[in-house]
Short mmCIF file of C-alpha atoms (C1' of nucleotides) in Angstrom, two decimals:
data_model
loop_
_atom_site.label_atom_id
_atom_site.label_comp_id
_atom_site.label_asym_id
_atom_site.label_seq_id
_atom_site.Cartn_x
_atom_site.Cartn_y
_atom_site.Cartn_z
CA MET A 17 -6.06 27.26 15.23
CA LYS A 18 -3.99 28.26 12.23
CA GLU A 19 -4.21 31.85 11.08
CA LEU A 20 -6.81 32.27 8.39
CA ALA A 21 -4.44 34.27 6.19
CA GLN A 22 -1.92 31.49 6.46
CA GLN A 23 -4.49 28.93 5.39
CA LEU A 24 -5.29 30.99 2.31
CA LYS A 25 -1.63 31.30 1.40
CA GLU A 26 -1.08 27.60 1.70
CA LYS A 27 -3.77 27.10 -0.94
CA ASN A 28 -2.16 29.69 -3.23
CA LEU A 29 -5.00 32.11 -2.70
CA LYS A 30 -4.06 35.76 -2.42
CA VAL A 31 -4.99 37.33 0.86
CA THR A 32 -7.37 40.19 0.22
CA PRO A 33 -9.47 42.03 2.78
CA GLN A 34 -12.66 40.72 1.18
CA ARG A 35 -11.50 37.12 1.26
CA LEU A 36 -10.36 37.35 4.81
CA ALA A 37 -13.64 38.91 5.88
CA ILE A 38 -15.70 36.20 4.21
CA PHE A 39 -13.52 33.36 5.45
CA GLN A 40 -13.42 34.80 8.94
CA MET A 41 -17.15 35.30 9.07
CA LEU A 42 -17.74 31.70 8.07
CA THR A 43 -15.33 30.33 10.65
CA ASN A 44 -16.96 32.39 13.39
CA THR A 45 -20.57 31.49 12.80
CA ASP A 46 -22.61 28.35 13.08
CA GLU A 47 -25.52 29.77 11.14
CA HIS A 48 -24.59 28.40 7.72
CA PRO A 49 -25.27 31.66 5.90
CA SER A 50 -26.14 32.02 2.23
CA ALA A 51 -24.12 34.18 -0.17
CA GLU A 52 -26.72 36.90 0.22
CA ALA A 53 -26.52 36.71 4.02
CA ILE A 54 -22.74 36.95 3.92
CA TYR A 55 -22.96 39.92 1.59
CA LYS A 56 -25.37 41.75 3.87
CA ALA A 57 -23.45 40.91 7.01
CA LEU A 58 -20.27 42.41 5.59
CA GLU A 59 -21.95 45.37 3.94
CA SER A 60 -21.13 47.80 6.72
CA ILE A 61 -17.45 46.84 6.88
CA HIS A 62 -16.91 46.39 3.13
CA PRO A 63 -19.41 48.71 1.48
CA THR A 64 -17.81 48.41 -1.94
CA MET A 65 -17.76 44.62 -2.05
CA SER A 66 -20.03 43.18 -4.70
CA LEU A 67 -22.15 40.07 -4.56
CA ALA A 68 -20.12 38.70 -7.45
CA THR A 69 -17.03 38.87 -5.30
CA VAL A 70 -18.80 36.94 -2.58
CA TYR A 71 -19.71 34.21 -5.04
CA LYS A 72 -16.23 34.13 -6.57
CA THR A 73 -14.63 33.97 -3.16
CA LEU A 74 -16.93 31.23 -1.97
CA ASP A 75 -16.09 29.30 -5.11
CA ALA A 76 -12.36 29.71 -4.48
CA LEU A 77 -12.67 28.66 -0.84
CA LYS A 78 -14.80 25.71 -1.84
CA LYS A 79 -12.30 24.53 -4.43
CA ALA A 80 -9.50 24.93 -1.90
CA ASN A 81 -11.52 22.77 0.45
CA LEU A 82 -11.60 25.46 3.11
CA ILE A 83 -15.39 25.54 3.21
CA GLN A 84 -18.23 23.36 1.99
CA GLU A 85 -21.42 24.19 0.18
CA LEU A 86 -24.75 22.99 1.57
CA ASN A 87 -27.94 22.38 -0.32
CA VAL A 88 -30.66 22.00 2.23
CA GLY A 89 -33.45 22.33 -0.34
CA GLU A 90 -33.91 26.07 -0.23
CA ASP A 91 -33.64 28.27 -3.28
CA CYS A 92 -30.02 29.08 -2.55
CA PHE A 93 -26.87 27.48 -1.19
CA ARG A 94 -25.57 27.82 2.33
CA TYR A 95 -21.93 27.66 3.38
CA ASP A 96 -20.15 25.91 6.20
CA ALA A 97 -16.56 26.41 7.33
CA ARG A 98 -16.42 22.90 8.71
CA THR A 99 -15.10 20.87 5.83
CA HIS A 100 -15.12 17.45 7.35
CA SER A 101 -18.16 15.43 6.36
CA HIS A 102 -20.95 15.66 8.90
CA PRO A 103 -24.72 15.46 8.80
CA HIS A 104 -26.88 18.55 9.13
CA LEU A 105 -30.19 18.93 10.88
CA ILE A 106 -32.66 21.41 9.45
CA CYS A 107 -35.57 22.70 11.51
CA ILE A 108 -38.64 22.80 9.28
CA SER A 109 -40.20 25.37 11.56
CA CYS A 110 -37.49 28.03 11.95
CA THR A 111 -35.24 26.87 9.05
CA LYS A 112 -32.13 26.89 11.20
CA VAL A 113 -29.38 24.47 10.22
CA VAL A 114 -27.45 22.66 12.91
CA ASP A 115 -24.22 20.70 12.63
CA MET A 116 -24.14 17.16 13.82
CA GLU A 117 -21.09 15.33 14.90
CA SER A 118 -21.59 11.80 13.82
CA ILE A 119 -19.80 8.93 15.41
CA TYR A 120 -21.65 6.31 13.44
CA LEU A 121 -20.95 7.65 9.96
CA ASP A 122 -17.94 5.39 9.44
CA ASP A 123 -20.00 2.33 10.28
CA ILE A 124 -22.69 3.34 7.85
CA ARG A 125 -20.21 4.00 5.07
CA LYS A 126 -18.63 0.62 5.46
CA ARG A 127 -21.93 -1.17 5.43
CA ILE A 128 -23.02 0.67 2.32
CA GLU A 129 -19.78 -0.10 0.52
CA GLN A 130 -20.27 -3.75 1.31
CA ASP A 131 -23.90 -3.73 0.21
CA THR A 132 -23.49 -1.80 -3.03
CA ASN A 133 -19.87 -2.27 -4.10
CA PHE A 134 -19.51 1.49 -4.55
CA ASP A 135 -16.35 3.22 -3.38
CA ILE A 136 -17.82 5.96 -1.23
CA VAL A 137 -15.83 9.19 -1.18
CA ASN A 138 -18.29 11.62 0.32
CA GLU A 139 -21.85 12.05 1.50
CA LYS A 140 -24.44 14.72 2.07
CA ILE A 141 -26.85 13.93 4.85
CA TYR A 142 -29.71 16.21 5.82
CA PHE A 143 -32.26 15.39 8.48
CA TYR A 144 -35.42 17.46 8.61
CA GLY A 145 -37.46 17.89 11.75
CA VAL A 146 -38.54 20.19 14.54
CA CYS A 147 -35.85 21.55 16.81
CA PRO A 148 -36.16 21.57 20.61
CA ASP A 149 -36.82 25.32 20.70
CA CYS A 150 -39.70 25.13 18.23
CA LYS A 151 -41.17 22.10 19.95
CA GLU A 152 -41.31 24.09 23.16
CA LYS A 153 -42.99 27.05 21.49
CA LYS A 154 -45.70 24.86 20.05
CA GLU A 155 -46.53 23.49 23.45
CA ASP A 156 -47.30 26.97 24.75
CA MET B 14 -49.84 -2.35 -8.41
CA LYS B 15 -52.65 0.14 -8.44
CA GLU B 16 -53.55 1.73 -11.74
CA LEU B 17 -51.74 5.00 -12.21
CA ALA B 18 -54.92 6.77 -13.31
CA GLN B 19 -56.62 5.56 -10.19
CA GLN B 20 -53.84 6.93 -8.02
CA LEU B 21 -54.20 10.33 -9.63
CA LYS B 22 -57.95 10.36 -9.08
CA GLU B 23 -57.54 9.50 -5.43
CA LYS B 24 -55.45 12.61 -5.02
CA ASN B 25 -58.04 14.73 -6.81
CA LEU B 26 -55.80 15.20 -9.80
CA LYS B 27 -57.45 15.14 -13.16
CA VAL B 28 -56.24 12.40 -15.42
CA THR B 29 -54.74 13.91 -18.55
CA PRO B 30 -52.61 12.21 -21.16
CA GLN B 31 -49.61 14.38 -20.23
CA ARG B 32 -49.88 13.59 -16.55
CA LEU B 33 -50.27 9.92 -17.16
CA ALA B 34 -47.29 9.89 -19.48
CA ILE B 35 -45.07 11.68 -16.99
CA PHE B 36 -46.24 9.61 -14.03
CA GLN B 37 -45.89 6.41 -16.01
CA MET B 38 -42.44 7.26 -17.22
CA LEU B 39 -41.29 7.93 -13.68
CA THR B 40 -42.71 4.70 -12.34
CA ASN B 41 -41.06 2.71 -15.11
CA THR B 42 -37.54 4.06 -14.85
CA ASP B 43 -34.83 3.91 -12.25
CA GLU B 44 -32.82 6.67 -13.86
CA HIS B 45 -34.12 9.55 -11.76
CA PRO B 46 -34.61 11.86 -14.73
CA SER B 47 -34.63 15.65 -14.63
CA ALA B 48 -37.55 17.73 -15.91
CA GLU B 49 -35.62 18.32 -19.10
CA ALA B 50 -34.95 14.60 -19.52
CA ILE B 51 -38.62 13.79 -19.02
CA TYR B 52 -39.57 16.44 -21.53
CA LYS B 53 -37.21 15.06 -24.15
CA ALA B 54 -38.17 11.47 -23.53
CA LEU B 55 -41.85 12.24 -24.12
CA GLU B 56 -41.26 14.60 -27.02
CA SER B 57 -41.99 12.01 -29.68
CA ILE B 58 -45.24 10.85 -28.09
CA HIS B 59 -46.42 14.25 -26.90
CA PRO B 60 -44.92 16.73 -29.34
CA THR B 61 -47.11 19.60 -28.14
CA MET B 62 -46.33 19.22 -24.46
CA SER B 63 -44.43 22.15 -23.05
CA LEU B 64 -41.67 22.16 -20.46
CA ALA B 65 -43.91 24.30 -18.26
CA THR B 66 -46.44 21.50 -18.20
CA VAL B 67 -43.74 19.07 -17.14
CA TYR B 68 -42.80 21.32 -14.26
CA LYS B 69 -46.41 21.93 -13.26
CA THR B 70 -47.17 18.24 -13.39
CA LEU B 71 -44.10 17.33 -11.37
CA ASP B 72 -45.14 19.92 -8.82
CA ALA B 73 -48.64 18.45 -8.61
CA LEU B 74 -47.33 14.90 -8.27
CA LYS B 75 -44.85 16.03 -5.66
CA LYS B 76 -47.53 17.77 -3.60
CA ALA B 77 -49.72 14.69 -3.88
CA ASN B 78 -46.81 12.67 -2.57
CA LEU B 79 -46.77 10.45 -5.63
CA ILE B 80 -43.16 11.30 -6.45
CA GLN B 81 -40.23 12.92 -4.69
CA GLU B 82 -37.77 15.55 -5.82
CA LEU B 83 -34.05 14.88 -5.54
CA ASN B 84 -31.28 17.41 -5.26
CA VAL B 85 -28.06 15.56 -5.87
CA GLY B 86 -26.03 18.75 -6.28
CA GLU B 87 -26.42 19.18 -10.00
CA ASP B 88 -27.80 22.32 -11.57
CA CYS B 89 -31.29 20.85 -11.73
CA PHE B 90 -33.65 18.59 -9.82
CA ARG B 91 -34.20 14.93 -10.47
CA TYR B 92 -37.39 13.00 -9.81
CA ASP B 93 -38.10 9.65 -8.25
CA ALA B 94 -41.37 7.72 -8.21
CA ARG B 95 -40.40 5.97 -5.02
CA THR B 96 -41.80 8.17 -2.32
CA HIS B 97 -40.64 6.35 0.74
CA SER B 98 -37.51 7.81 2.23
CA HIS B 99 -34.37 6.06 1.06
CA PRO B 100 -30.75 7.03 0.52
CA HIS B 101 -29.36 7.60 -2.97
CA LEU B 102 -25.95 6.73 -4.32
CA ILE B 103 -24.49 9.01 -6.97
CA CYS B 104 -21.60 7.88 -9.15
CA ILE B 105 -19.17 10.78 -9.47
CA SER B 106 -17.83 9.26 -12.67
CA CYS B 107 -20.94 8.57 -14.75
CA THR B 108 -23.41 10.68 -12.67
CA LYS B 109 -25.90 7.85 -12.42
CA VAL B 110 -28.15 7.85 -9.38
CA VAL B 111 -28.99 4.57 -7.68
CA ASP B 112 -31.66 3.82 -5.10
CA MET B 113 -30.65 2.24 -1.86
CA GLU B 114 -32.90 0.28 0.37
CA SER B 115 -31.81 1.03 3.84
CA ILE B 116 -32.54 -1.25 6.71
CA TYR B 117 -30.57 0.78 9.18
CA LEU B 118 -32.26 4.11 8.61
CA ASP B 119 -34.68 3.63 11.50
CA ASP B 120 -31.81 2.94 13.87
CA ILE B 121 -29.99 6.06 12.75
CA ARG B 122 -33.08 8.21 13.10
CA LYS B 123 -33.68 7.04 16.63
CA ARG B 124 -30.12 7.64 17.67
CA ILE B 125 -30.17 11.13 16.19
CA GLU B 126 -33.42 11.97 17.92
CA GLN B 127 -31.92 10.89 21.20
CA ASP B 128 -28.70 12.82 20.63
CA THR B 129 -30.21 16.07 19.40
CA ASN B 130 -33.76 16.18 20.79
CA PHE B 131 -35.09 16.99 17.32
CA ASP B 132 -38.29 15.32 16.12
CA ILE B 133 -37.11 13.94 12.79
CA VAL B 134 -39.75 13.81 10.09
CA ASN B 135 -37.69 13.25 6.98
CA GLU B 136 -34.19 13.00 5.63
CA LYS B 137 -32.22 13.41 2.43
CA ILE B 138 -29.19 11.18 2.22
CA TYR B 139 -26.82 11.18 -0.71
CA PHE B 140 -23.65 9.13 -0.90
CA TYR B 141 -21.11 10.01 -3.56
CA GLY B 142 -18.62 7.54 -4.94
CA VAL B 143 -17.56 5.38 -7.86
CA CYS B 144 -19.96 2.71 -9.01
CA PRO B 145 -18.89 -0.87 -9.74
CA ASP B 146 -19.13 -0.34 -13.52
CA CYS B 147 -16.86 2.69 -13.48
CA LYS B 148 -14.39 1.03 -11.15
CA GLU B 149 -14.07 -1.78 -13.67
CA LYS B 150 -13.54 0.60 -16.57
CA LYS B 151 -10.74 2.38 -14.75
CA GLU B 152 -8.91 -0.86 -14.21
CA ASP B 153 -8.75 -1.54 -17.94
"C1'" DA C 9 6.06 43.36 -12.98
"C1'" DT C 10 2.80 40.13 -13.37
"C1'" DA C 11 -0.74 37.49 -12.40
"C1'" DA C 12 -4.76 37.36 -9.83
"C1'" DA C 13 -8.85 39.57 -7.45
"C1'" DT C 14 -12.37 42.99 -7.51
"C1'" DG C 15 -16.62 45.30 -9.02
"C1'" DC C 16 -20.01 46.48 -12.23
"C1'" DA C 17 -23.20 45.07 -15.52
"C1'" DA C 18 -25.04 41.80 -18.36
"C1'" DA C 19 -25.89 37.04 -19.30
"C1'" DA C 20 -27.07 32.37 -18.17
"C1'" DC C 21 -29.60 28.96 -16.15
"C1'" DC C 22 -33.47 26.45 -14.30
"C1'" DT C 23 -37.89 27.17 -12.68
"C1'" DT C 24 -42.17 29.75 -11.96
"C1'" DT C 25 -46.00 32.56 -13.33
"C1'" DG C 26 -49.89 34.90 -16.16
"C1'" DC C 27 -53.18 34.33 -19.25
"C1'" DA C 28 -55.99 32.56 -23.01
"C1'" DC C 29 -57.56 28.38 -24.77
"C1'" DG C 30 -59.00 23.66 -24.48
"C1'" DC C 31 -60.14 19.46 -22.22
"C1'" DC C 32 -61.70 16.38 -18.34
"C1'" DT C 33 -65.50 15.20 -15.17
"C1'" DA D 16 -71.15 24.10 -17.54
"C1'" DG D 17 -67.43 24.80 -14.73
"C1'" DG D 18 -63.08 24.33 -13.30
"C1'" DC D 19 -58.81 22.49 -13.81
"C1'" DG D 20 -54.88 21.53 -17.08
"C1'" DT D 21 -52.25 22.99 -20.95
"C1'" DG D 22 -49.09 25.74 -23.68
"C1'" DC D 23 -46.85 29.83 -24.94
"C1'" DA D 24 -44.19 33.60 -23.64
"C1'" DA D 25 -42.38 36.41 -20.32
"C1'" DA D 26 -40.67 37.03 -15.68
"C1'" DG D 27 -38.29 35.52 -11.63
"C1'" DG D 28 -34.26 34.60 -8.68
"C1'" DT D 29 -29.84 32.83 -7.90
"C1'" DT D 30 -25.48 32.15 -9.75
"C1'" DT D 31 -22.01 32.86 -13.43
"C1'" DT D 32 -19.34 35.41 -16.76
"C1'" DG D 33 -16.75 39.33 -19.30
"C1'" DC D 34 -13.98 42.93 -18.91
"C1'" DA D 35 -11.63 46.95 -17.21
"C1'" DT D 36 -9.52 48.43 -13.02
"C1'" DT D 37 -7.21 47.66 -8.83
"C1'" DT D 38 -4.48 44.94 -5.76
"C1'" DA D 39 -1.31 41.36 -3.81
"C1'" DT D 40 3.05 39.06 -4.15
#
DNA sequence: ATAAATGCAAAACCTTTGCACGCCT
DNA sequence: AGGCGTGCAAAGGTTTTGCATTTAT
């Protein structure tokens, strides 16, 4: 995997400690954290970093297509370092968000383009349900 | 189609002129208006109605499952009187939102349940692209 | 050196809430 | 009569913006 700093440079983004920390955190987690969660997670390492910087950085990374913004229906956005389009599964019990690799997305796109005559360029797909862990707990 | 007033009563919602107007407007449009748009559209007929009432009414209708709330990634919600789950197509050029009747949604659900072991109860599916009208305009 | 990023505070935005008044059943 | 709905204003929370300072290239 390409160095994170290198990826920033290629997008003409200056490499600052704050940016690296945020980008790195997002690439190393699968928890789809919110801006607030990122801010708190990095608090101990970057005590002077402000929430505004987190938002500005996320905006820069988003525009550079290095991360994507998720809107799972909560009161805030979540962020995902996987930029290729893929559906997300949200557990309505524990609110965790899980990535889904979709093999059938291309098929669906094509069918929709045929049916509607839209040129599809992107999609946001969220499935809501109960995750295996929470199902188990309820059975107890 | 069942009388709108009747539908409200069945959900134990009192029938007020404001509620009827909002519910009626939503059932008679396919434009997926925002709260603000609803407010402005009804301004001439209900000059005293406040935006807070629009929000409260939308919340009541939503909880009664008479409408659904859409989050297409704008800075505000949109509302849809079709409550059954269906994908939406958003034109990235003119921002219009179009309903999609999906025959294959059941198939997709089943496959996802098999793949992930989630119990899926709902989904939000938004496709983004260029609508036929805007494609035509660009060719001119 | 220069342009961009940071951090603080304040603003902006949509949406929600509290409360008094009025209306529906 | 009683409770729910309305409307006004104020509050709420997340996200954005302005601006001076600091930092990266």
